[in-house]
Tab-separated table of C-alpha atoms in Angstrom:
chain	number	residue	atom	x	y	z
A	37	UNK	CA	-33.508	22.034	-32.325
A	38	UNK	CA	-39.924	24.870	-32.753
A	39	UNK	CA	-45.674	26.417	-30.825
A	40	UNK	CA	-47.841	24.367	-28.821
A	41	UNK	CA	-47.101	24.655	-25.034
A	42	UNK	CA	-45.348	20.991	-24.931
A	43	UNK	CA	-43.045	23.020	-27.280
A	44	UNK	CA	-42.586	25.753	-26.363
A	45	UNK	CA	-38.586	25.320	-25.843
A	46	UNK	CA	-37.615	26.926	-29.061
A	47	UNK	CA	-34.015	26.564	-27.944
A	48	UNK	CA	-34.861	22.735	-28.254
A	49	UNK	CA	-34.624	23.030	-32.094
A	50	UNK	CA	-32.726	22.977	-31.569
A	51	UNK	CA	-16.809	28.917	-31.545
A	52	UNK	CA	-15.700	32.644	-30.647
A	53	UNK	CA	-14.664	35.460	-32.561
A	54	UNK	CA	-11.682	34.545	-34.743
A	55	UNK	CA	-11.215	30.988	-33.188
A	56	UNK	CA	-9.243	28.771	-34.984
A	57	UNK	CA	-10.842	25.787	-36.630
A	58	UNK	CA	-11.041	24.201	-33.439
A	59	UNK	CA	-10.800	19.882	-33.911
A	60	UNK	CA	-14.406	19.257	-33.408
A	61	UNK	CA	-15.405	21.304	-36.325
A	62	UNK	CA	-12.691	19.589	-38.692
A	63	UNK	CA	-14.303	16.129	-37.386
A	64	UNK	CA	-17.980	17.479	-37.899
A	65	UNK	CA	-17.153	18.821	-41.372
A	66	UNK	CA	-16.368	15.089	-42.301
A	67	UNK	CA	-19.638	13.382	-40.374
A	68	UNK	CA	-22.958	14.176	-41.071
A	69	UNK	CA	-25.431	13.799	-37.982
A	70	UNK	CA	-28.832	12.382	-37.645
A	71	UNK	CA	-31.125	12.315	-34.629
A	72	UNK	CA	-34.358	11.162	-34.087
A	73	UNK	CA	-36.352	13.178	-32.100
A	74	UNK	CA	-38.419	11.976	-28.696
A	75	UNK	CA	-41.185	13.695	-26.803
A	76	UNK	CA	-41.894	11.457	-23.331
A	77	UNK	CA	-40.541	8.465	-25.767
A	78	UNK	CA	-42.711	8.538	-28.075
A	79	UNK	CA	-40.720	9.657	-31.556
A	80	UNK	CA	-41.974	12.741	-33.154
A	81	UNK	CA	-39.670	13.413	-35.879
A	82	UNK	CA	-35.974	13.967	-37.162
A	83	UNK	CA	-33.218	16.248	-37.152
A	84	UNK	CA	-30.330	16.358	-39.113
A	85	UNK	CA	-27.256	17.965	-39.841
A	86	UNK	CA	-25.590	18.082	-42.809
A	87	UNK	CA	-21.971	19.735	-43.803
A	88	UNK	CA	-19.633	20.852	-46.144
A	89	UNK	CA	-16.403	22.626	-46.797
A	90	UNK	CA	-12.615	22.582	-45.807
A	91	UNK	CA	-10.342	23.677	-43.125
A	92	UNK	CA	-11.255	27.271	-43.777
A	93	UNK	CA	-15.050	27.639	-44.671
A	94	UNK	CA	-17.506	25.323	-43.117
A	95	UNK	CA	-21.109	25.102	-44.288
A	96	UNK	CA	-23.759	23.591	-41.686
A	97	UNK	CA	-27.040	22.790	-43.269
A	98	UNK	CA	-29.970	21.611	-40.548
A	99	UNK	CA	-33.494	20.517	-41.261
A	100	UNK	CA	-35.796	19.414	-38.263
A	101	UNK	CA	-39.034	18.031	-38.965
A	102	UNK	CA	-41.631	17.052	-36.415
A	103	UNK	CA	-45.034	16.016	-35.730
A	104	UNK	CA	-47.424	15.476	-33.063
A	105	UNK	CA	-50.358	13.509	-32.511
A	106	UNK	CA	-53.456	13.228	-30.381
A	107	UNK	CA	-54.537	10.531	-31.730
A	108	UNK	CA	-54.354	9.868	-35.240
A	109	UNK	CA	-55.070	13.945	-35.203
A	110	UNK	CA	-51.789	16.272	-36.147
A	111	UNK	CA	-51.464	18.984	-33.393
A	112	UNK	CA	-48.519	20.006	-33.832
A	113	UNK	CA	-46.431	21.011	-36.940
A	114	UNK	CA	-43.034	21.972	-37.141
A	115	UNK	CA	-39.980	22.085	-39.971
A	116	UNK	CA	-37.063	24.332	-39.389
A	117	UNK	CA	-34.488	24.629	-42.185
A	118	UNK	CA	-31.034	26.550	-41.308
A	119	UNK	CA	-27.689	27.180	-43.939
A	120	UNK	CA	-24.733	28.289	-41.271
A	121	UNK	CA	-21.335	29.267	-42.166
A	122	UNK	CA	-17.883	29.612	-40.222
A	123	UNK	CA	-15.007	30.925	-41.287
A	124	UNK	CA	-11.542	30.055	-39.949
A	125	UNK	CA	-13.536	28.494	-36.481
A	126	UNK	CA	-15.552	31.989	-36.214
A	127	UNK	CA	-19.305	32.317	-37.038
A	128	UNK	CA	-19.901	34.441	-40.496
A	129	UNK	CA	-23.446	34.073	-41.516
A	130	UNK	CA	-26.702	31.990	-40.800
A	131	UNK	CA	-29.922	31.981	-42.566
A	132	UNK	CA	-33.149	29.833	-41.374
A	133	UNK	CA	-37.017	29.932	-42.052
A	134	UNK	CA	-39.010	28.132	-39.673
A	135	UNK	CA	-43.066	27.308	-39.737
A	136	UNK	CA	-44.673	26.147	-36.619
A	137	UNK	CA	-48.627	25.013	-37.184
A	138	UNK	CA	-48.139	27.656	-40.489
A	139	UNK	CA	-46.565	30.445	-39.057
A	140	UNK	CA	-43.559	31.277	-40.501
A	141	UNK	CA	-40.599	32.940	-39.029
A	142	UNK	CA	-37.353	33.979	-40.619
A	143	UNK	CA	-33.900	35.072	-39.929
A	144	UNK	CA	-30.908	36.078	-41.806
A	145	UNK	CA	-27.771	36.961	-39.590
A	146	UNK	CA	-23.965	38.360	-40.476
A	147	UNK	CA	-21.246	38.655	-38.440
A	148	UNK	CA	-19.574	42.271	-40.449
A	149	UNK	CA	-16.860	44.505	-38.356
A	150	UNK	CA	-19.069	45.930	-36.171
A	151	UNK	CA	-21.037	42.975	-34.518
A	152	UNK	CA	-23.575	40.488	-35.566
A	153	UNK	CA	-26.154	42.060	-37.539
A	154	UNK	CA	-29.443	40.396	-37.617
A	155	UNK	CA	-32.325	40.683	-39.898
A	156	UNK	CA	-35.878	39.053	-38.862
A	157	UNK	CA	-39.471	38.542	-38.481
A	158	UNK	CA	-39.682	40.692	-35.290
A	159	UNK	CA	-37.186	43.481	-36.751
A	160	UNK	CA	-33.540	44.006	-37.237
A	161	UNK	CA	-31.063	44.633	-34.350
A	162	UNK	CA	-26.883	44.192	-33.801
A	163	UNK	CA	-25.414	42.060	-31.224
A	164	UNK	CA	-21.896	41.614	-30.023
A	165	UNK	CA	-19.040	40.496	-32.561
A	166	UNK	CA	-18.938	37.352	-30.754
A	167	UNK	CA	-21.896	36.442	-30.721
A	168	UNK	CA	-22.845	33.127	-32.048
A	169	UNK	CA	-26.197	31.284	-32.835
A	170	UNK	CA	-27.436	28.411	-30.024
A	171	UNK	CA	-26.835	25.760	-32.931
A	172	UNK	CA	-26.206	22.355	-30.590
A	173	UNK	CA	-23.644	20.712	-33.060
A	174	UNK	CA	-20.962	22.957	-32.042
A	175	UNK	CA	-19.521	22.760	-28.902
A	176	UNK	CA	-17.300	25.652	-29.320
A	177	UNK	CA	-19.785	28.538	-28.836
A	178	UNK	CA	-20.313	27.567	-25.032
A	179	UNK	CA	-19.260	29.113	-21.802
A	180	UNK	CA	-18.165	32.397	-23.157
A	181	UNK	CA	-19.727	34.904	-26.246
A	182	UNK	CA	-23.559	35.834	-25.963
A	183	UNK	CA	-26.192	33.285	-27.926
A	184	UNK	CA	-29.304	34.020	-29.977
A	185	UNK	CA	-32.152	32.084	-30.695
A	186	UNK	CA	-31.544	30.434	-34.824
A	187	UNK	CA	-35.504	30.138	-34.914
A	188	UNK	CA	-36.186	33.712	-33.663
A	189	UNK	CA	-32.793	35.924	-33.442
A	190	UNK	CA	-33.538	36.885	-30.302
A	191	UNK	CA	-30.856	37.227	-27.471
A	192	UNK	CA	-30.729	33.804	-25.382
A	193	UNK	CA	-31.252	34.757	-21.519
A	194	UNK	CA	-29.641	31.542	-20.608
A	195	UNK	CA	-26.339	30.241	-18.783
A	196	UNK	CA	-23.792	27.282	-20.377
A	197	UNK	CA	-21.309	25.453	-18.761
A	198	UNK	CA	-19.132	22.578	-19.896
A	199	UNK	CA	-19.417	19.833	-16.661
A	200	UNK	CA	-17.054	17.782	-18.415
A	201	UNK	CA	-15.614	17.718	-22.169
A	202	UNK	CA	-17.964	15.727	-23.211
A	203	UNK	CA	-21.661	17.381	-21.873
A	204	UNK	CA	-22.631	20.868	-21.701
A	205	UNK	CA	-25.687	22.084	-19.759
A	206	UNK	CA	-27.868	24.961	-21.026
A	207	UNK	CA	-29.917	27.042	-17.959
A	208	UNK	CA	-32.294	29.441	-18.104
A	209	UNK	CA	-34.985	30.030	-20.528
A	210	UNK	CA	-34.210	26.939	-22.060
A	211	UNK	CA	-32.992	23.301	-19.449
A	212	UNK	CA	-31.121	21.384	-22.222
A	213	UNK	CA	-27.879	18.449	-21.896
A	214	UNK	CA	-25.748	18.381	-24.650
A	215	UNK	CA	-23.356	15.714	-25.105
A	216	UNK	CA	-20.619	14.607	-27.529
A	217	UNK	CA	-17.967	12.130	-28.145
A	218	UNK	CA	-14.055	12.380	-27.807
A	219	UNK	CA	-13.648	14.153	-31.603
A	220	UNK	CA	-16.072	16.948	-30.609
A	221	UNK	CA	-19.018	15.328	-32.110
A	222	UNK	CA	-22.732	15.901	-31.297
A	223	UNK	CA	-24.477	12.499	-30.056
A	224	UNK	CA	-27.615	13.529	-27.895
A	225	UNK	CA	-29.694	15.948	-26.315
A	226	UNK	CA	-32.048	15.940	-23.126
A	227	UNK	CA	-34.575	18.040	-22.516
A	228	UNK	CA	-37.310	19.959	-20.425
A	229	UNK	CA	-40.306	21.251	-21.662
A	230	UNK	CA	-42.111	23.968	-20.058
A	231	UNK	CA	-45.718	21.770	-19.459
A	232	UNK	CA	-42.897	19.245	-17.459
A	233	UNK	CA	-42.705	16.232	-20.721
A	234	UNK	CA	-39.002	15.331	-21.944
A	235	UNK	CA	-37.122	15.861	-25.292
A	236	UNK	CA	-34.741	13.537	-26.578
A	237	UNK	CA	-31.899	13.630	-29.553
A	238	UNK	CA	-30.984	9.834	-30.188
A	239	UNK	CA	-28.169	9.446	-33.142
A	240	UNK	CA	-29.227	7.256	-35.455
């Protein structure tokens, strides 16, 4: 859910510890999710979501792509690829290698008994057991463990609370609306950037 200054909101790009399979995941792991992607309305790209697996391992496999134009001139290039796994509801493993205008960034992260460890372009580190990836198609991982960036592996500095079941607002570094259907289900996004323009997820 990705670096000019209009996007500068990596977060953009864009369940606990031992959770069960919570019904949300079961529902994604049978729906596949496409979004087109709007900056002030104008569309600048895609982002989907694609997934596999049973009751006990899920596999979430994202690609983002996204362009912008001044003109007919490219300013802005961005693809961000992602492979995340759950196990039993809980996060076990995410890879992802991002370019931005041709710099690439890369992360590989584990959950193992003694936290989250995470391997990437600015070093290696270990976060909290429960800590999950900010990836927006799961609902579960708000309100509660500590988040870090997919694009980056950085610790998120941001607050999450669910208003109602259905939409989630993100605070902080990053001013995001996530919302979803009855089943659990992503179905949009809204956005600030930091130069003031909007972001939108539309399900297509």
């Amino acid at each position: 859910m990705p670096e000019v200054s209009a996007l500068s909101r990596r977060t953009i790009l864009a369940g606990g510890l031992l959770l069960p399979l919570a019904p949300g995941l079961v529902h994604a792991a049978n729906r596949n999710l496409t979004f087109a992607v709007f900056r002030n309305g104008t569309r600048i790209g895609e982002h989907q979501v694609s997934f596999s697996g049973d009751g006990a391992t899920l596999t979430a496999t994202t690609d983002a792509v996204m362009v912008v134009k001044l003109g007919p001139v490219p300013v802005f290039k961005y693809h961000h690829h992602a492979v995340e796994r759950r196990t039993d509801g809980a996060f076990a493993s995410l890879e992802t290698a991002t370019t931005t205008n041709g710099k690439d960034e890369r992360v590989a992260a584990e959950r193992t008994g003694g936290g989250v460890r995470i391997d990437c372009s600015y070093g290696k580190t270990t976060l909290a057991a429960e800590a999950n990836p900010m990836t927006h198609w799961n609902p579960q991982i708000f309100g509660g463990p500590p988040l870090f960036n997919p694009q980056t592996g950085k610790i998120l500095k941001v607050r999450t609370a669910k208003v109602t079941p259905g939409h989630v607002t993100i605070r902080g570094e990053a001013e995001i609306d996530d919302f979803y259907d009855d089943a659990g289900a992503w179905q949009s996004l809204t956005g600030k950037l930091d130069d003031g323009s909007k972001v939108e997820y539309r399900r297509v």
